[in-house]
PDB file of C-alpha atoms in Angstrom:
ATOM      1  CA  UNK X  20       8.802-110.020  -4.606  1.00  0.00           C
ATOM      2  CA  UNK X  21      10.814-110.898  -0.955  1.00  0.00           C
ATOM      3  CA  UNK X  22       8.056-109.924   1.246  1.00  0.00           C
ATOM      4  CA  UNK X  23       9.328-108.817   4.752  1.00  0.00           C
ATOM      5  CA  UNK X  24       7.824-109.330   8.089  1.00  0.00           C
ATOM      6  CA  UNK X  25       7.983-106.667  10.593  1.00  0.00           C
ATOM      7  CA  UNK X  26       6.960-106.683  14.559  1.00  0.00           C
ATOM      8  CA  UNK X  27       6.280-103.020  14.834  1.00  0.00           C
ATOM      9  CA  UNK X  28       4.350-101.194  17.340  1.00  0.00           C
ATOM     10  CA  UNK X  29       2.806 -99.225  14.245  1.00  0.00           C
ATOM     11  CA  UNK X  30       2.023-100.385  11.384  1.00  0.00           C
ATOM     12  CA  UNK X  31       2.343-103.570  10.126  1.00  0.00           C
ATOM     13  CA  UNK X  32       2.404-106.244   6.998  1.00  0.00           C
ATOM     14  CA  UNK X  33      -0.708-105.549   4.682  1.00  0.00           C
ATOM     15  CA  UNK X  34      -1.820-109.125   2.341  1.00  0.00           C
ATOM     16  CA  UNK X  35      -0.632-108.746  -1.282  1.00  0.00           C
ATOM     17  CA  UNK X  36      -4.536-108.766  -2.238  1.00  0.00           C
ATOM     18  CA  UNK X  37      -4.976-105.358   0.404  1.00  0.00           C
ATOM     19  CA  UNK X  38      -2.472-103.585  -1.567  1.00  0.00           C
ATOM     20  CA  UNK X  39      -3.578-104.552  -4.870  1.00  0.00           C
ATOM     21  CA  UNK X  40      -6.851-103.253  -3.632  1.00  0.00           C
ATOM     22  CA  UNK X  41      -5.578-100.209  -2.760  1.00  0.00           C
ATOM     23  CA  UNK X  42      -3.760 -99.905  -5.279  1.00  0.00           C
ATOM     24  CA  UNK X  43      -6.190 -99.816  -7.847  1.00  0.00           C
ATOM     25  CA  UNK X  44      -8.522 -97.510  -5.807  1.00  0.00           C
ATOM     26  CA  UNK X  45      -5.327 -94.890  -5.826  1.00  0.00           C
ATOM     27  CA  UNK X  46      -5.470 -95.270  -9.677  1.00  0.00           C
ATOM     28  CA  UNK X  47      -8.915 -95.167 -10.221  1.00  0.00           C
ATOM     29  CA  UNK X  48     -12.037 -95.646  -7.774  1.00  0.00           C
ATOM     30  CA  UNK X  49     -14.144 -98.064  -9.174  1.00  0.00           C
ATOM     31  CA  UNK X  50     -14.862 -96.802 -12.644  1.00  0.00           C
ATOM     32  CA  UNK X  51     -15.201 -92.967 -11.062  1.00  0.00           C
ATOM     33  CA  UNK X  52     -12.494 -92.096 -13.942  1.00  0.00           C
ATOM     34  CA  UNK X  53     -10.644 -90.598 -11.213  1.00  0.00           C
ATOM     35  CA  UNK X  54      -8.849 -91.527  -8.052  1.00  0.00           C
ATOM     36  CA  UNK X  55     -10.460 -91.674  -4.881  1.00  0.00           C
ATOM     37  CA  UNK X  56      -7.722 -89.238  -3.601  1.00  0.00           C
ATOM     38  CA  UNK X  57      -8.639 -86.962  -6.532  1.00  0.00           C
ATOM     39  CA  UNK X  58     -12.446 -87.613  -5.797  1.00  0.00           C
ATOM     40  CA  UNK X  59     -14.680 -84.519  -4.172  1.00  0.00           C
ATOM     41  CA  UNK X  60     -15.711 -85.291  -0.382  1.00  0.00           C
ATOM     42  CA  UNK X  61     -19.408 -83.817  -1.769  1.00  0.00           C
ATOM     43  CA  UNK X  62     -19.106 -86.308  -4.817  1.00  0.00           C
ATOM     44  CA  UNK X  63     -20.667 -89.827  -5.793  1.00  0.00           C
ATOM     45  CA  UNK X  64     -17.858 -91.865  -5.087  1.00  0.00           C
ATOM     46  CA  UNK X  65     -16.635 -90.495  -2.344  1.00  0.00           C
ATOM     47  CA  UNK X  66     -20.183 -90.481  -0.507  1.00  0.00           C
ATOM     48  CA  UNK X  67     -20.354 -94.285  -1.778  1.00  0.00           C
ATOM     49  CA  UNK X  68     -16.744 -95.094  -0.134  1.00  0.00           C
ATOM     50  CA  UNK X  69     -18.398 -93.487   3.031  1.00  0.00           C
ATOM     51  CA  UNK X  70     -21.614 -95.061   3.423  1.00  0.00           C
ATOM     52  CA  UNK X  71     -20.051 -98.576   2.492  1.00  0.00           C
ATOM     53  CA  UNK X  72     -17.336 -97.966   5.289  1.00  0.00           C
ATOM     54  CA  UNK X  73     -19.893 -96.923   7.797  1.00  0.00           C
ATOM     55  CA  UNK X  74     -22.286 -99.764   7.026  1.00  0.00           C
ATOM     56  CA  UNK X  75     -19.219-102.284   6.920  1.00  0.00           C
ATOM     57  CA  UNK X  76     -18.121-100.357  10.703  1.00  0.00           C
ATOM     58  CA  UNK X  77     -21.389-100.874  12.439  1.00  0.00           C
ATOM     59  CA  UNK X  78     -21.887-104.397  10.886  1.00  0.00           C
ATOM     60  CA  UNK X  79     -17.985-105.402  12.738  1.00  0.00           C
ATOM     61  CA  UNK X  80     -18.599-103.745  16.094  1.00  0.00           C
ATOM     62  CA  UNK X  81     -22.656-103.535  16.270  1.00  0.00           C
ATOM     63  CA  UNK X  82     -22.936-100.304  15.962  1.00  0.00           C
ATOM     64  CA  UNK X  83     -27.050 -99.631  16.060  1.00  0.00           C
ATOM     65  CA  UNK X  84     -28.135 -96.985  13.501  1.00  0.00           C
ATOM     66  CA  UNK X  85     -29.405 -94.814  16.217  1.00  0.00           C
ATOM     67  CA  UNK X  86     -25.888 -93.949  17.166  1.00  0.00           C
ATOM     68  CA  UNK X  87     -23.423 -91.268  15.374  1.00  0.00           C
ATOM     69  CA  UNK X  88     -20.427 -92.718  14.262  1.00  0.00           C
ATOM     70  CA  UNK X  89     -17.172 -89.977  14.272  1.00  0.00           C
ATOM     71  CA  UNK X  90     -14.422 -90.373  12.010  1.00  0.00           C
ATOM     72  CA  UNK X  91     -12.011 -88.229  13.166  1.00  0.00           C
ATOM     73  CA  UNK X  92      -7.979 -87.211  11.892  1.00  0.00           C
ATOM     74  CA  UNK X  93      -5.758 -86.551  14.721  1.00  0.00           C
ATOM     75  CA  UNK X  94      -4.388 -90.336  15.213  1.00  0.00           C
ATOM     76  CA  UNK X  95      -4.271 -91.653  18.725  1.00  0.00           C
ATOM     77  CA  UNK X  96      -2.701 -88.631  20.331  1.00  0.00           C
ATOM     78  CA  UNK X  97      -5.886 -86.466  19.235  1.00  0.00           C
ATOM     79  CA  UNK X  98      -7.539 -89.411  22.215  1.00  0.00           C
ATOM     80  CA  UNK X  99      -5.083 -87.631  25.157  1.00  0.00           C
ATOM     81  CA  UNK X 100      -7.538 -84.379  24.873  1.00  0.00           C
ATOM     82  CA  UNK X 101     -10.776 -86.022  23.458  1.00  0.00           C
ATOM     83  CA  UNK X 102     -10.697 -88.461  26.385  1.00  0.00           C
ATOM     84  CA  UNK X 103     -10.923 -85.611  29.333  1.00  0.00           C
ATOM     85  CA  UNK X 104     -13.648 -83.847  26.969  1.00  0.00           C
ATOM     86  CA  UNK X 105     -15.955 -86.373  26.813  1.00  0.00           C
ATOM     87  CA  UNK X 106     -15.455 -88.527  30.307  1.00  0.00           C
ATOM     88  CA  UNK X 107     -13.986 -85.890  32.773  1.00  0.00           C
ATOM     89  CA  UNK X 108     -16.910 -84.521  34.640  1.00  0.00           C
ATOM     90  CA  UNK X 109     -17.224 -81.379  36.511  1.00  0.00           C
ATOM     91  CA  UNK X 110     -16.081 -81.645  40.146  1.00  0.00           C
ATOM     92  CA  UNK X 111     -14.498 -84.889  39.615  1.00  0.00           C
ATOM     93  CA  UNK X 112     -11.100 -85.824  38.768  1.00  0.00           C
ATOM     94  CA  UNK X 113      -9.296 -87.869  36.656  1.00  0.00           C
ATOM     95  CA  UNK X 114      -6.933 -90.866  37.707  1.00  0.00           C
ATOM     96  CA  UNK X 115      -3.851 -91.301  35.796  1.00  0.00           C
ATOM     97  CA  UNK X 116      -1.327 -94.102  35.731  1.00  0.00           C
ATOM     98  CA  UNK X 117       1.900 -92.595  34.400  1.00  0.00           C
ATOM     99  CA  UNK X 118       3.455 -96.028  32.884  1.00  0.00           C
ATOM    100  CA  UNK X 119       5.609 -94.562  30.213  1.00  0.00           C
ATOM    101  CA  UNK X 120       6.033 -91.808  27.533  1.00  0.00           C
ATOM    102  CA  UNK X 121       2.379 -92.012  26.223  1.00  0.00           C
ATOM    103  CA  UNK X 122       0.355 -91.832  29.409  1.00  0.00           C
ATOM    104  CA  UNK X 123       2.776 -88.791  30.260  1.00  0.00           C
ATOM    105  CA  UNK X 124       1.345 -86.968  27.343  1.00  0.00           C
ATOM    106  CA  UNK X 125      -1.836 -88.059  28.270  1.00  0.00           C
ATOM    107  CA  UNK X 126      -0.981 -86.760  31.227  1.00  0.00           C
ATOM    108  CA  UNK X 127      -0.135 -83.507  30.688  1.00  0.00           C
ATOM    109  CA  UNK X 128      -3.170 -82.951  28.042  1.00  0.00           C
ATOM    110  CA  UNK X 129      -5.924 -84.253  30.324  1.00  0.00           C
ATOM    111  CA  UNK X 130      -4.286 -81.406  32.876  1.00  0.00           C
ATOM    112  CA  UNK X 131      -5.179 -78.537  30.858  1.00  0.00           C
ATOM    113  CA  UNK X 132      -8.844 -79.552  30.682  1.00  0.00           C
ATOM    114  CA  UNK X 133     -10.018 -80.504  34.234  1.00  0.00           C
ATOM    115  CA  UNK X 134      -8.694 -82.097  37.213  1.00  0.00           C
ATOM    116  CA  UNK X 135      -5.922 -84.580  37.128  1.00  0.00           C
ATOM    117  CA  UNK X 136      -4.764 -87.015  40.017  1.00  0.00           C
ATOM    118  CA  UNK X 137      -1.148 -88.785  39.478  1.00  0.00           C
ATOM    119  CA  UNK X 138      -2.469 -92.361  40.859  1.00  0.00           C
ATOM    120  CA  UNK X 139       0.781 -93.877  40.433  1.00  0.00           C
ATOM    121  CA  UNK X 140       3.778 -92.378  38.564  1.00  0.00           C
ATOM    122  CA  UNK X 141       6.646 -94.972  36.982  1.00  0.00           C
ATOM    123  CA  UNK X 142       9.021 -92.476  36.638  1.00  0.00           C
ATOM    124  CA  UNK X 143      11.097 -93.370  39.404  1.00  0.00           C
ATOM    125  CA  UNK X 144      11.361 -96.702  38.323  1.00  0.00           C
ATOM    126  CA  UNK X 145      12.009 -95.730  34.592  1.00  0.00           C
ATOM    127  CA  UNK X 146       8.246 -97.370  34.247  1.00  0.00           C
ATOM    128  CA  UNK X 147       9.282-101.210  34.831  1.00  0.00           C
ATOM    129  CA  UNK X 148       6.384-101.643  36.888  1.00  0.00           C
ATOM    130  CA  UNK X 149       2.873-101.087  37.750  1.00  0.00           C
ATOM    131  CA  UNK X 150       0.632-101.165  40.513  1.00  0.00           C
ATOM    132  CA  UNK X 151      -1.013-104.470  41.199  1.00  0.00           C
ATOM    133  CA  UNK X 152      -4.523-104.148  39.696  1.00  0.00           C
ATOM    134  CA  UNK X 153      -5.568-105.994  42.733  1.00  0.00           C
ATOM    135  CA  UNK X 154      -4.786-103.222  45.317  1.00  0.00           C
ATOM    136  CA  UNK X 155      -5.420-100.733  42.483  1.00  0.00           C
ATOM    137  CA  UNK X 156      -8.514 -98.313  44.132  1.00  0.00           C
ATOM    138  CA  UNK X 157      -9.681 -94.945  42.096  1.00  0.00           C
ATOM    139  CA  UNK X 158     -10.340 -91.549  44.121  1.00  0.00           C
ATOM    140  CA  UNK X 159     -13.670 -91.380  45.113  1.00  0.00           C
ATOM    141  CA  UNK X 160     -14.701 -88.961  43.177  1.00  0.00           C
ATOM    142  CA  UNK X 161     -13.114 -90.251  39.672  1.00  0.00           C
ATOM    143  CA  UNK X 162     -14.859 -90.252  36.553  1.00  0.00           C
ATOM    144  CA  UNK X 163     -12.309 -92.353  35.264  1.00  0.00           C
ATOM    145  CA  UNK X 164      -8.992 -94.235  35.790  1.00  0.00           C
ATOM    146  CA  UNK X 165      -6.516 -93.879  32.787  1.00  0.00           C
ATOM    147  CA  UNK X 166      -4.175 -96.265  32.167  1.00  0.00           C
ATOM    148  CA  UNK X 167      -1.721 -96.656  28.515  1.00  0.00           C
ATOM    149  CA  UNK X 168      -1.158-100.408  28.078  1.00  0.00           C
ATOM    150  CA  UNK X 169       0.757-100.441  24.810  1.00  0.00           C
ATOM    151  CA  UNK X 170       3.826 -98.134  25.804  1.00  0.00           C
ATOM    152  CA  UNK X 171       5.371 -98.064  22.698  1.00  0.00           C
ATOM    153  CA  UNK X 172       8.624 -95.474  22.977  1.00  0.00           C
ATOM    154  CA  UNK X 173       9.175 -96.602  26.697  1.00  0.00           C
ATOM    155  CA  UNK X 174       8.061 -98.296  29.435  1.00  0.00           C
ATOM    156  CA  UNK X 175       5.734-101.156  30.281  1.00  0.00           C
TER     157      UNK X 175
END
């Protein structure tokens, strides 16, 4: 097979021994006598795919066992709303750098939670630029600064 290479922002080129892998799970998941798409979430294999996966998760990033670990659909945009939830306290506000398509999404989700500041806005510049992280100084009362460094679609 001519393998390709790609650069994209999304996903990318998996080993030939990842696909296999998956490939064979898709057919049938490890002996199960079923596919682990066909498999119940309440079922052995399933439960055994999930407790691997979790162990092999906190093992990577340190994860201690006293902390829950989330596995969540929604993709990255599902993180423009679950961001404000979870960091945006009350009578703060939340700092946004508007650097492109993404962060204006992020934008205008974070809005209809709490309070949202525009710390600098690209638009004008059709986002080229950004502020110098040097001179860059959150609103006093800011539970966070947001800022989208892999603007995808357009801008920086």
């Amino acid at each position: 097979m001519n393998r390709k290479k790609n650069f994209f922002a999304g996903p990318s080129v998996l080993p030939l021994e990842v696909l296999q892998e998956m490939h064979d799970g898709i057919m049938e998941y490890k002996g199960a006598g079923l596919s682990i798409v066909e498999a119940s979430h309440r079922g052995q294999p399933f439960e055994d795919m999930y407790h691997q996966t979790l162990d092999l998760l906190r093992e990577l990033m340190g994860i201690p066992k006293n902390y829950h670990v989330f596995f969540l659909g929604g993709g990255a945009t599902l993180q423009f709303a679950m961001i404000p939830m979870n960091f945006l306290r009350p009578g703060t506000v939340a700092d946004y750098i508007k650097s492109g398509t993404w962060a204006n999404k992020a934008t205008a989700d974070a809005k209809k939670i709490g309070d949202v500041k525009v710390y600098y806005d690209g638009t004008s510049n059709n986002f080229t630029s950004l502020p110098d992280a040097k001179t860059v100084k959150p609103s006093e009362n800011s539970s966070y600064l947001y800022l989208c460094s892999n603007e995808t679609i357009g801008g920086i």
